[in-house]
Short mmCIF file of C-alpha atoms and ligand atoms in Angstrom, two decimals:
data_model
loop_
_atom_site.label_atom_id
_atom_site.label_comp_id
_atom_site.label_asym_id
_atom_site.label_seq_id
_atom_site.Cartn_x
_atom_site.Cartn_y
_atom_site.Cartn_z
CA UNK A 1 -3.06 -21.92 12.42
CA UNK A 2 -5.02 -18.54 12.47
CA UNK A 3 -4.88 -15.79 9.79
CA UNK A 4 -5.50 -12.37 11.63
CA UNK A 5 -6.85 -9.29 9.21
CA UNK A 6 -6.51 -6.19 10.72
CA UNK A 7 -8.58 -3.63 9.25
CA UNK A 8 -7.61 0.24 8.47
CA UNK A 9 -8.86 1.58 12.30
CA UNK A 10 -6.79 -0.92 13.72
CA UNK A 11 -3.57 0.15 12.42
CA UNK A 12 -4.25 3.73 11.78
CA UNK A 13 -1.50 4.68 14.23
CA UNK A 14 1.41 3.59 16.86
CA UNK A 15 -0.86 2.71 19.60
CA UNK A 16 -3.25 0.91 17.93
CA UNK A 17 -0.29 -1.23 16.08
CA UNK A 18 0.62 -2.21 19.98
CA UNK A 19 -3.13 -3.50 20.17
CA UNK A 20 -2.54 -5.43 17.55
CA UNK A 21 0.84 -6.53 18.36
CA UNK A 22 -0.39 -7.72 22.00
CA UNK A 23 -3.29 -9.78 20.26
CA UNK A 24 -1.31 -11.61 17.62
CA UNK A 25 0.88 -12.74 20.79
CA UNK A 26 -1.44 -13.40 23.02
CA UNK A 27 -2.41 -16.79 20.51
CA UNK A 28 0.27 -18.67 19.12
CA UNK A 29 -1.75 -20.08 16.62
CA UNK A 30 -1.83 -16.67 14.77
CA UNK A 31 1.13 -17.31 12.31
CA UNK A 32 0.10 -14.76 9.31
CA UNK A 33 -1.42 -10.90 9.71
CA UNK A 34 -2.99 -9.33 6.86
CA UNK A 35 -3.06 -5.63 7.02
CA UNK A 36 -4.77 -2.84 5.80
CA UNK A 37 -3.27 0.80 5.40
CA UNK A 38 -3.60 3.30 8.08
CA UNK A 39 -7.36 4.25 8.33
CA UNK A 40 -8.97 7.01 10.17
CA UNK A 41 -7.69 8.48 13.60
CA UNK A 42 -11.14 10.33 14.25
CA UNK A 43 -14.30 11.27 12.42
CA UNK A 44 -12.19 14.58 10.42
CA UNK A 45 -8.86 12.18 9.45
CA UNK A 46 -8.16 11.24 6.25
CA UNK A 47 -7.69 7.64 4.65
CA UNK A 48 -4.18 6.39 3.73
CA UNK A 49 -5.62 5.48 0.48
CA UNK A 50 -7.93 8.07 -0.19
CA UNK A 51 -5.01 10.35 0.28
CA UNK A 52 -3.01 7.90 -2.02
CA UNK A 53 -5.54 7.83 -4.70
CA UNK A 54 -5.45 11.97 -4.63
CA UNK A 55 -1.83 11.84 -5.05
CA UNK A 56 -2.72 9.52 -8.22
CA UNK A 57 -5.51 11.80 -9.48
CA UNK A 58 -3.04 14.73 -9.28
CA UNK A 59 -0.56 13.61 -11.38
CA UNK A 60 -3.26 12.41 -13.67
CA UNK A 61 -3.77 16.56 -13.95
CA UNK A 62 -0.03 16.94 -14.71
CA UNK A 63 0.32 17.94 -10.94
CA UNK A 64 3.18 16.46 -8.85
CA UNK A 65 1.63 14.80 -5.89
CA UNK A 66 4.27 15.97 -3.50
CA UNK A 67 2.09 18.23 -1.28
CA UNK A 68 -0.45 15.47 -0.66
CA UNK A 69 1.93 12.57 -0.55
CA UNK A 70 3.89 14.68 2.25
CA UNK A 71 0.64 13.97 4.77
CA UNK A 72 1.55 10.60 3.81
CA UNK A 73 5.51 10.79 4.60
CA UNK A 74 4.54 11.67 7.73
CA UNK A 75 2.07 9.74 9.06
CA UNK A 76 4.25 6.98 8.59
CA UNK A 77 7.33 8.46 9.70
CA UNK A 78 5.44 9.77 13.06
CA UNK A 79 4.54 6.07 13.32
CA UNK A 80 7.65 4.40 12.54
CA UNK A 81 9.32 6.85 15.15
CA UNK A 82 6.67 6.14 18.11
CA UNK A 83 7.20 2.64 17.30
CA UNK A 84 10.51 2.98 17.76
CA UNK A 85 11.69 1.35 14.39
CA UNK A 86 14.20 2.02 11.61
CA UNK A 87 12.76 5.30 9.67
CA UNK A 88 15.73 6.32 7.46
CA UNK A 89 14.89 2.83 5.16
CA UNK A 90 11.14 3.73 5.60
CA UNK A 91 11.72 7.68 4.05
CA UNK A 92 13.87 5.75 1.17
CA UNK A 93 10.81 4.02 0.60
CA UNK A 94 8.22 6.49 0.52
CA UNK A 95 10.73 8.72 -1.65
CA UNK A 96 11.19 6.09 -4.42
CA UNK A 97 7.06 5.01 -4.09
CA UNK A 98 6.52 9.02 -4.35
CA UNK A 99 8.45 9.15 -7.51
CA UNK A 100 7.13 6.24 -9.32
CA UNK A 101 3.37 7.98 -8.63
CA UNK A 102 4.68 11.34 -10.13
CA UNK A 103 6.06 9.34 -13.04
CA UNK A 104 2.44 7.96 -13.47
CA UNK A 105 2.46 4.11 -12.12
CA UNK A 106 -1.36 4.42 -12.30
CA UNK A 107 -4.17 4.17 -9.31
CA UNK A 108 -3.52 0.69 -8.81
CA UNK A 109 0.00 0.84 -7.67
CA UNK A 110 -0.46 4.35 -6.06
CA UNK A 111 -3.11 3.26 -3.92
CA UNK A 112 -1.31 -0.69 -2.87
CA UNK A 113 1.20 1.41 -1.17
CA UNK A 114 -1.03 2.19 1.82
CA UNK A 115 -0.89 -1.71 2.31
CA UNK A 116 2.55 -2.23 1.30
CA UNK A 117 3.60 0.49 3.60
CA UNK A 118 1.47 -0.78 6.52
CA UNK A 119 2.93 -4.50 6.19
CA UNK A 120 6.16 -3.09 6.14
CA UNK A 121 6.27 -1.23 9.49
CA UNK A 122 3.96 -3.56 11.14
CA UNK A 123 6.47 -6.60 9.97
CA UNK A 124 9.48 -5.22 11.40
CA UNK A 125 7.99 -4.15 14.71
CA UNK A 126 6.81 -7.63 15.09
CA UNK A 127 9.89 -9.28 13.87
CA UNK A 128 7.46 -11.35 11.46
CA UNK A 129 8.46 -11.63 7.86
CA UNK A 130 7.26 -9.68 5.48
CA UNK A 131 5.60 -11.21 2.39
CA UNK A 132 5.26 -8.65 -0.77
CA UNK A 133 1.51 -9.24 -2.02
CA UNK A 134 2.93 -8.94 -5.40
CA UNK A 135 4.58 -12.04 -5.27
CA UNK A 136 2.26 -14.41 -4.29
CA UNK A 137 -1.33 -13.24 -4.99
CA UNK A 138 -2.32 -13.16 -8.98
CA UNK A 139 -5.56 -11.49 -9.78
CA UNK A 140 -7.80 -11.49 -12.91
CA UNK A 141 -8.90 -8.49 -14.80
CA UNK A 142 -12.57 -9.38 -13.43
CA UNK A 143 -10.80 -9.06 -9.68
CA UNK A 144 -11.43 -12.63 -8.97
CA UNK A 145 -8.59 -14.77 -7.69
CA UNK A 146 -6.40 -16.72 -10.52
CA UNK A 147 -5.99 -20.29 -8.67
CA UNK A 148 -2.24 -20.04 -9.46
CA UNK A 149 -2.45 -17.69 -5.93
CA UNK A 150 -3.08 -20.88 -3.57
CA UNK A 151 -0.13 -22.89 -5.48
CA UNK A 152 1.87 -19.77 -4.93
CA UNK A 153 1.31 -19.18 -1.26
CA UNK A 154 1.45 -22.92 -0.18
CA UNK A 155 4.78 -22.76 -1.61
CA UNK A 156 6.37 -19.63 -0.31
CA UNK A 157 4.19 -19.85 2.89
CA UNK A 158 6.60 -22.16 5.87
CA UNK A 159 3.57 -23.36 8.53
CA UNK A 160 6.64 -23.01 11.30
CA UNK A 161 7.47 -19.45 10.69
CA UNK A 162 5.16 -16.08 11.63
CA UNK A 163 4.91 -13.62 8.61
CA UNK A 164 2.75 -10.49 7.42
CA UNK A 165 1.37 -9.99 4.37
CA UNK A 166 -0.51 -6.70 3.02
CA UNK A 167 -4.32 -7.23 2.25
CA UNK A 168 -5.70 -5.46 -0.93
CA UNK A 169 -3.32 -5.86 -3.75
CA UNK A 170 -1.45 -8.59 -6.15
CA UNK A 171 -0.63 -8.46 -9.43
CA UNK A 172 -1.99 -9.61 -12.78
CA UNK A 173 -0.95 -12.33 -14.93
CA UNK A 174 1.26 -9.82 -16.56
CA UNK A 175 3.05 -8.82 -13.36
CA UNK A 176 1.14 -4.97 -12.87
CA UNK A 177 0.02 -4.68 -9.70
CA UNK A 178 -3.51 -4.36 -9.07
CA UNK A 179 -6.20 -3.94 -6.22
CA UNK A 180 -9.60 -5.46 -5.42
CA UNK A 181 -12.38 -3.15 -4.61
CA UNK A 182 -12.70 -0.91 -1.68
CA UNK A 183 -12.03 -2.82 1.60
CA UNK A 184 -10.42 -5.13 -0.54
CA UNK A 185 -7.84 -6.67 2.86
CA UNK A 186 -10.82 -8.58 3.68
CA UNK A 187 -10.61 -10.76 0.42
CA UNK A 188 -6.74 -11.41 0.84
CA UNK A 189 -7.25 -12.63 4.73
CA UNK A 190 -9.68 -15.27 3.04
CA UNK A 191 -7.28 -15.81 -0.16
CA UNK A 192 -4.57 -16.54 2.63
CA UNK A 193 -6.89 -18.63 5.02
CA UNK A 194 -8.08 -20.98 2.37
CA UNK A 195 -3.92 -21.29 1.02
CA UNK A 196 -3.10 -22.41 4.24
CA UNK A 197 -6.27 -24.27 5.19
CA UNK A 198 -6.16 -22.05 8.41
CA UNK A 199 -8.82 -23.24 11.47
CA UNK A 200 -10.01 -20.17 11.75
CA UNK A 201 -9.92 -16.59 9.42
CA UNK A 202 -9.98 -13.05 12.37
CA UNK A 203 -11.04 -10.10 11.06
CA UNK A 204 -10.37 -7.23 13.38
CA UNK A 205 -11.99 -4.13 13.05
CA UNK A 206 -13.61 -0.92 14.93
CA UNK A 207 -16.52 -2.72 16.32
CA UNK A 208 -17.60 -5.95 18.69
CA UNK A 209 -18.86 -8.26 15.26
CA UNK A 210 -22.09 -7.54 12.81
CA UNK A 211 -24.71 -5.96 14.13
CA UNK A 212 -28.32 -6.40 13.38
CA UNK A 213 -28.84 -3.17 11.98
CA UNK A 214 -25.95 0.03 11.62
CA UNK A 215 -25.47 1.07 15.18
CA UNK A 216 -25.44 4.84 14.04
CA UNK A 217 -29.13 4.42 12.94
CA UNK A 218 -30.15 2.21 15.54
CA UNK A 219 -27.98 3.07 18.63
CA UNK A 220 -29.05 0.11 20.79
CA UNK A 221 -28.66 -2.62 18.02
CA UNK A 222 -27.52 -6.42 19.16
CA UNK A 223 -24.44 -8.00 17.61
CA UNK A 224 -25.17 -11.16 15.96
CA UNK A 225 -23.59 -13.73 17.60
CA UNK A 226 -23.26 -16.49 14.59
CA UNK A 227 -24.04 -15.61 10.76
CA UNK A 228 -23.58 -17.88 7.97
CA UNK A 229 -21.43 -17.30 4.87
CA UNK A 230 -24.83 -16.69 2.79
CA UNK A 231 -26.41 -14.34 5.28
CA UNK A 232 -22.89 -11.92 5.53
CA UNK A 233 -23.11 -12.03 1.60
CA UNK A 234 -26.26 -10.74 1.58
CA UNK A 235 -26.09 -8.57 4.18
CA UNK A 236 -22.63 -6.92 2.45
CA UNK A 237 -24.54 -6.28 -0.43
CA UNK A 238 -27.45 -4.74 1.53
CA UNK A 239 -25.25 -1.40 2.29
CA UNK A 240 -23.59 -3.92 5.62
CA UNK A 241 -19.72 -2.20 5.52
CA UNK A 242 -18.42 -4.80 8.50
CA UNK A 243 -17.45 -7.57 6.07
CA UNK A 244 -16.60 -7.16 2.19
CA UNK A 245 -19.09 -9.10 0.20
CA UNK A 246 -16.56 -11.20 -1.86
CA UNK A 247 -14.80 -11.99 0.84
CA UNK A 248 -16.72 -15.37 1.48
CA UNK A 249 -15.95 -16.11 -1.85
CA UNK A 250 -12.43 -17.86 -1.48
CA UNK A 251 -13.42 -19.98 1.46
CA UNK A 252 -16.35 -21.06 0.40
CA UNK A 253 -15.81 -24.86 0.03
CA UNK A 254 -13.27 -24.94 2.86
CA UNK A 255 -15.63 -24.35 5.33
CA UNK A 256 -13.37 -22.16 7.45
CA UNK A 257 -14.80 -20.35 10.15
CA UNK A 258 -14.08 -16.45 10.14
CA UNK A 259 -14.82 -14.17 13.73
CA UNK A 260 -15.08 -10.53 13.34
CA UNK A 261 -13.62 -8.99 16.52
CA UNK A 262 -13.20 -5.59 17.85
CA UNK A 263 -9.12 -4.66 17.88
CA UNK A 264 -10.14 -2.15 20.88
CA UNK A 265 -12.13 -4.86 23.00
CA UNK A 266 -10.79 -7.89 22.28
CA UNK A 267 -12.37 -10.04 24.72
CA UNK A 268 -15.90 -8.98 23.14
CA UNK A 269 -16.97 -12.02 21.69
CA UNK A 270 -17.74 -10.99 18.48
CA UNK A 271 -19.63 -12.28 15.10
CA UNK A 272 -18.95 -16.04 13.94
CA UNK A 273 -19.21 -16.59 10.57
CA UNK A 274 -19.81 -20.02 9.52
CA UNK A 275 -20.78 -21.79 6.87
CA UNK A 276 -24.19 -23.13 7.90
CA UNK A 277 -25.89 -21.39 10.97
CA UNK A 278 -28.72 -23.12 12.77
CA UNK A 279 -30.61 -20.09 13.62
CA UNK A 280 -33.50 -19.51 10.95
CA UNK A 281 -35.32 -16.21 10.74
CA UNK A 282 -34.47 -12.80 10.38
CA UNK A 283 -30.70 -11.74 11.63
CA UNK A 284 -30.44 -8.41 10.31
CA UNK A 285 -31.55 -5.40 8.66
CA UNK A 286 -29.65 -2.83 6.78
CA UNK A 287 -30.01 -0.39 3.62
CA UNK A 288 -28.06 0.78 0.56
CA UNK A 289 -28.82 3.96 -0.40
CA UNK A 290 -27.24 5.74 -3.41
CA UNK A 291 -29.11 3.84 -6.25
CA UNK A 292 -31.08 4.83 -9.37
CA UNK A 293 -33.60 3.47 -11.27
CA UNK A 294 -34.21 2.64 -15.25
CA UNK A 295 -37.61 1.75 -16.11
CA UNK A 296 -37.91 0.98 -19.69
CA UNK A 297 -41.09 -0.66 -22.12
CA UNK A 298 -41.69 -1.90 -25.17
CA UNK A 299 -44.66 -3.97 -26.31
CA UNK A 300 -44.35 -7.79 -26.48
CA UNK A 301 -40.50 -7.37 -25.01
CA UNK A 302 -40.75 -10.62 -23.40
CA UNK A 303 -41.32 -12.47 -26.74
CA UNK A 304 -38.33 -11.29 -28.34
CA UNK A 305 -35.95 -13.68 -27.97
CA UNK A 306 -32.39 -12.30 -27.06
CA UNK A 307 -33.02 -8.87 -26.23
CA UNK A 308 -33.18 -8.86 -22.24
CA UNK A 309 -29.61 -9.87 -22.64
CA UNK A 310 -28.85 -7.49 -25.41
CA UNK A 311 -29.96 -4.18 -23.14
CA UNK A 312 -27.96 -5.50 -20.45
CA UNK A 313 -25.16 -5.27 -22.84
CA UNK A 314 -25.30 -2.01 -23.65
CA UNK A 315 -25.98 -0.91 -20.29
CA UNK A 316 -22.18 -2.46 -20.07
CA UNK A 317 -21.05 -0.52 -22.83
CA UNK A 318 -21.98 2.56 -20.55
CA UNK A 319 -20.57 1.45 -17.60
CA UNK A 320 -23.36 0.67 -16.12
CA UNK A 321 -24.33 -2.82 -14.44
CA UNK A 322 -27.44 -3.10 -12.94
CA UNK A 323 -27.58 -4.95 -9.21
CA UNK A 324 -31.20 -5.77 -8.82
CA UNK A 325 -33.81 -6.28 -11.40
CA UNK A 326 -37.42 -6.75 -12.11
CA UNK A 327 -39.02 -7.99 -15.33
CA UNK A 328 -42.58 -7.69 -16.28
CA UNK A 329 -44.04 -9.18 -19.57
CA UNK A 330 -43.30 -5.46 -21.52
CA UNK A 331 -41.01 -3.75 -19.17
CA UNK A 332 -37.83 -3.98 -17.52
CA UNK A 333 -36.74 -2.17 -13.98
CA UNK A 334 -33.08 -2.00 -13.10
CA UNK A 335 -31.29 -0.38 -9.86
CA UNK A 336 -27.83 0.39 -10.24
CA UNK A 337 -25.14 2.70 -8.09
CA UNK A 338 -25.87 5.96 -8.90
CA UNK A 339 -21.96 6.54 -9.23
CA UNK A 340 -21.85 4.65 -12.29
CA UNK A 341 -22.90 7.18 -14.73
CA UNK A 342 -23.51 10.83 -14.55
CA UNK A 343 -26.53 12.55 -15.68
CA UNK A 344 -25.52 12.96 -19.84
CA UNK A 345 -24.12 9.23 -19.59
CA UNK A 346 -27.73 8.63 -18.58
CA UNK A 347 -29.17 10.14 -21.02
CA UNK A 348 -26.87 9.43 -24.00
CA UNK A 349 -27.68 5.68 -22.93
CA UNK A 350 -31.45 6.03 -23.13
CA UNK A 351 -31.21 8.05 -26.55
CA UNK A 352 -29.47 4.82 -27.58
CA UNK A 353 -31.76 1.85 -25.81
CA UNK A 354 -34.54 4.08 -27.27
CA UNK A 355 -33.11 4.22 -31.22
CA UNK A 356 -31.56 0.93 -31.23
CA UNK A 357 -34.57 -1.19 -29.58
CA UNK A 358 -37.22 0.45 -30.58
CA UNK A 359 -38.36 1.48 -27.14
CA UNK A 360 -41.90 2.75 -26.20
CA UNK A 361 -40.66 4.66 -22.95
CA UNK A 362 -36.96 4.17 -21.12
CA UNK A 363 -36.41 7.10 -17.48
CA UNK A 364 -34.22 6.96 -15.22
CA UNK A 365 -34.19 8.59 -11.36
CA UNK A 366 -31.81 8.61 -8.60
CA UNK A 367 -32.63 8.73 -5.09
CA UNK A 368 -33.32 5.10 -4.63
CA UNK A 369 -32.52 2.79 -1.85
CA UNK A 370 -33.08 -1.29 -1.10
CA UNK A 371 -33.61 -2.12 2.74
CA UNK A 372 -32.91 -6.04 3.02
CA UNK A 373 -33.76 -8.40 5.70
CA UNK A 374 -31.68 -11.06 6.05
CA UNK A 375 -31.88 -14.37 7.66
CA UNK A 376 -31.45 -17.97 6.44
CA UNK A 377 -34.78 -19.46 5.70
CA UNK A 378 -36.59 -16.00 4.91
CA UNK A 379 -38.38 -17.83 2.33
CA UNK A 380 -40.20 -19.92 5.09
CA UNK A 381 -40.57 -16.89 7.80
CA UNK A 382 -42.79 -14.35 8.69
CA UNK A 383 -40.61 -11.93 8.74
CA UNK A 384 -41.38 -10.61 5.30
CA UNK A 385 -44.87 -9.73 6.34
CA UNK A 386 -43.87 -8.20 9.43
CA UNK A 387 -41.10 -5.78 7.73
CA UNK A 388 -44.10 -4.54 5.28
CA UNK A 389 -46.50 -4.16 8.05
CA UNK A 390 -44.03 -1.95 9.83
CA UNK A 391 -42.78 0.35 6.47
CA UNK A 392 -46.86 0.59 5.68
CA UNK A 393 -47.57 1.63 9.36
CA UNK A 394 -45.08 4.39 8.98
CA UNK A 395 -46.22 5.54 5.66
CA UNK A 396 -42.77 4.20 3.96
CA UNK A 397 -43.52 3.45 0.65
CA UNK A 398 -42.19 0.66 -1.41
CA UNK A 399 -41.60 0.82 -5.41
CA UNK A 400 -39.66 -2.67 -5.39
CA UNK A 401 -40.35 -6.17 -3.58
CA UNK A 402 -37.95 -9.41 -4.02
CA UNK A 403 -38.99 -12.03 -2.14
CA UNK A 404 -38.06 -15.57 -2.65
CA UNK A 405 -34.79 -15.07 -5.17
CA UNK A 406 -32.78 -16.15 -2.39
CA UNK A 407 -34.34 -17.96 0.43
CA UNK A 408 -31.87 -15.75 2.58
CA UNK A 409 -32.69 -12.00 1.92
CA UNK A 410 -36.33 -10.26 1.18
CA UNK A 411 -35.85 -6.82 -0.44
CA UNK A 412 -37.89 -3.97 -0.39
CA UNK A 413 -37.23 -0.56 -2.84
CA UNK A 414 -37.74 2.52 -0.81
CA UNK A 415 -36.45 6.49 -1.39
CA UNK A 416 -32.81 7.18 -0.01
CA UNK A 417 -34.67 9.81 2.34
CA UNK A 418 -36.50 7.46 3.90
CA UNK A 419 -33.52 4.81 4.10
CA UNK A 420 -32.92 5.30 8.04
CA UNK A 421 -36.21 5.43 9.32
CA UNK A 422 -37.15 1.81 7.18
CA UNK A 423 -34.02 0.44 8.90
CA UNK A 424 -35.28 1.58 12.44
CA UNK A 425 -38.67 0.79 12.26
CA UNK A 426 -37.80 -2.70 10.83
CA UNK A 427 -35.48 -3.56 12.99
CA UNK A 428 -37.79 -2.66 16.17
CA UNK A 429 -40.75 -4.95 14.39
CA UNK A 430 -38.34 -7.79 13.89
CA UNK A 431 -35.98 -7.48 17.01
N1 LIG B 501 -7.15 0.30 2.27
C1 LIG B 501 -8.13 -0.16 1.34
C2 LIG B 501 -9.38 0.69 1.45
O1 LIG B 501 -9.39 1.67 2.18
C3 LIG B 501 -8.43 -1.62 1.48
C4 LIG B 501 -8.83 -2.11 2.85
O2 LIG B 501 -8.67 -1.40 3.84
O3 LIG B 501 -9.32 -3.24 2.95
O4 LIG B 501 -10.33 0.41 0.78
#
C-alpha cells in the first residue's frame, strides 16, 4: 500500500487535479491521498489558506470576511465545474464554512477548510472516500501527534478500499479542530503512512525531489538522489521548504521509505528518503535567513546553577524560543525567527533579563542568517573546512560556527544579505 501527499501546486486547479488523478491510477498500490488546499497558479496567485487566514483576521477586526472568502467561492466552484462535479452541494458548503468564520470559529478552523475543501472535490472526482481529518487525527496542544491517532485510523482505515483524507488539520483532545504548522499535509501523509504501515510514503510537489542547494539561487543545482531521515531534518530546518521538518517524525521507527516526486514530471525519479543512506559527505547546502540575535553577559554565569534554564524561560514568556545557541563561560548567544517578537517585545524582554538577572550587557540584532551543510558523517568530512575556505575566499564573514552537535549538519552564522551568495559559493566548493 502507498500513501500519496499531494502538495498545494499540485492541486491548485482542474488540470492539475487530472495529473494527479492519472498518477494515483496509474499504481494500484496507492490506496489513500492526502491533500493539501489549492496553492499557487503562478508567481502573482494567492494561497487558499493565506486567503483563508485573511478571511479569519478580518473578522477578528469585526469585518465580515465575505469579500475575501468570495475569491475563495470561486476558485473552487471554477474547479468543481471544470471537473465536471456536483457544485450546488460544494456552494452549500462554502456558505455554511463562510458563516461559521464570520461567527468567529477561530484561525484554526478557518484555515483547515482549504484542506477540507480540497479532499472534498478531489474525493468525489476520484470516486475515493472521503475521510474528515477531524475524525481520525487527534493532536496535542504542543502539535505533536496524540498516539490515540494510529488506533483511530487503523480502525476506520479498510486496506481493500481507496480513500482521501485532507493533510494539515485534526482536532484536539477536546474535539476543536486544529492545524500543524505551515506545510503541515506533509506531517499527516507520514501520520497516515506509519497507521497503515504503508511500503512506501509519495510526496508530490512542484519540483523533481531535494535539491542540493535552492534552484532559484543556484540555477544548475543536482537533485539528490537518496537522503536519509536525519539529513531531510536538518536540511528542513536549514531554510530547505521541499519537505516539512517534523514530518520524519511519525515514521521514524517504521522505517518507511518516503520519495518526493514532481506531480508535473512524474517519471523524474525524484529524492528517496530513507532511513539510513550509505552516501557519507556533504549532500546539500541551504540557508535560513530571517533570524536575530541576543547576546547577553554576566560575570561567572556559568557557575550559577539554574539560570541558563531560567533565561530560556523567560525568553518563553515573550514568545520567543531560541533555535540555535552558543554558550561561553559568561555569555550566552541565541538566534531566533525574527517574527517572533517585534522591536518593543525585544526590548521590554531585555529591560527584564537585565533587572531580574542582574545582567552586565543583553542586545539584540536582526539581519541574521545560518547556512548549513548537510551530509551524514559531517563530523568525519572535510567538508567543513572546505565550506569556510570558500565563505573566507569571498570575504563572507561568519559570527557563528556549530560543528560537531550533530554529526549530520555544520553551521555557519552569516548576515541575511549575504545569505545567497554563501549558498552559491558553497555549493560550487562542495559540488
Ligand atoms: N495548506 C497549508 C499551508 O499552506 C498546509 C500544506 O499545504 O501543507 O501551509
Amino acid at each position: 500500500m502507498i500513501v500519496s501527499k499531494f502538495g498545494g501546486s499540485s492541486v491548485a486547479d482542474a488540470d492539475q487535479i487530472r495529473k494527479v488523478k492519472a498518477i494515483l491510477e496509474s499504481d494500484e498500490r496507492r490506496c489513500i491521498a492526502v491533500v493539501s488546499a489549492p496553492g499557487k497558479r503562478n508567481k502573482e496567485d494567492q494561497k487558499i489558506t493565506d486567503l483563508l487566514y485573511k478571511c479569519n483576521s478580518l473578522v477578528q477586526k469585526g469585518l465580515t470576511c465575505r469579500p475575501v472568502f468570495n475569491e475563495i467561492s470561486k476558485r473552487f466552484v471554477q474547479i468543481a465545474q471544470k471537473l465536471k462535479i456536483d457544485d450546488v452541494k460544494l456552494s452549500e458548503r462554502l456558505d455554511d464554512i463562510r458563516c461559521a468564520i464570520d461567527a468567529g470559529r477561530g484561525a484554526d478552523y478557518a484555515a483547515s477548510r482549504g484542506e477540507y475543501l480540497s479532499a472534498l472535490v478531489i474525493s468525489e472526482f476520484m470516486g475515493w472516500e472521503f475521510v474528515d481529518a477531524e475524525d481520525v487525527i487527534v493532536i496535542n496542544s504542543d502539535s505533536t501527534v496524540n498516539e490515540i491517532t494510529y488506533k483511530r485510523l487503523k480502525e476506520r482505515l479498510d486496506p481493500t478500499k481507496r480513500y482521501v483524507i485532507p493533510g494539515f488539520y485534526g482536532e484536539t483532545e477536546q474535539g476543536v479542530v486544529k492545524t500543524f504548522t505551515r506545510g503541515g499535509s506533509d506531517i499527516t501523509g507520514s501520520i497516515v503512512a506509519r497507521a497503515i504501515d504503508a511500503e512506501l510514503y509519495e510526496n508530490w510537489t512542484d519540483v523533481s525531489g531535494v535539491y542540493r542547494a535552492d534552484p532559484r539561487i543556484v540555477p544548475n543545482a543536482e537533485v539528490n538522489p537518496e537522503l536519509s531521515y536525519k539529513e531531510v531534518r536538518e536540511l528542513s530546518d536549514v531554510g530547505a521548504t521541499v519537505f516539512h521538518e517534523e514530518a520524519i517524525a511519525p515514521i521514524y521507527n517504521s522505517g518507511i521509505p518516503i520519495v518526493v516526486k514532481n506531480t508535473n514530471r512524474p517519471d523524474d525519479p525524484g529524492t528517496r528518503i530513507v532511513p539510513e543512506s550509505n552516501d557519507f559527505g556533504a549532500t546539500a547546502v541551504s540557508a535560513r535567513s530571517g533570524l536575530s540575535r541576543i547576546k547577553l553577559r554576566k560575570l561567572m554565569l556559568f557557575k550559577k546553577y539554574g539560570m541558563r534554564h531560567a533565561l530560556l524561560t523567560m525568553l518563553h514568556v515573550f514568545g520567543i524560543r531560541p533555535c540555535y545557541s552558543l554558550f561561553g563561560i559568561d555569555s550566552i548567544v541565541w538566534f531566533f525567527d525574527s517574527k517572533m517578537a517585534s522591536d518593543s517585545v525585544c526590548q521590554a524582554m531585555c529591560e527584564r533579563l537585565t533587572k531580574e538577572f542582574g545582567l552586565d550587557s543583553i542586545e539584540v540584532d536582526h539581519g541574521h542568517a545560518i547556512l548549513g551543510v548537510v551530509g551524514d558523517g559531517m563530523d568525519s568530512s572535510d567538508a567543513y573546512l572546505k565550506a569556510a575556505e570558500a565563505l573566507k575566499e569571498n570575504g563572507i564573514k561568519t559570527t557563528f560556527v556549530n560543528y560537531g552537535a550533530s554529526d549530520t549538519s555544520v553551521l555557519f552564522g552569516i548576515k541575511e544579505e549575504q545569505a545567497a551568495d554563501a549558498v552559491k559559493v558553497v555549493y560550487s566548493k562542495l559540488f
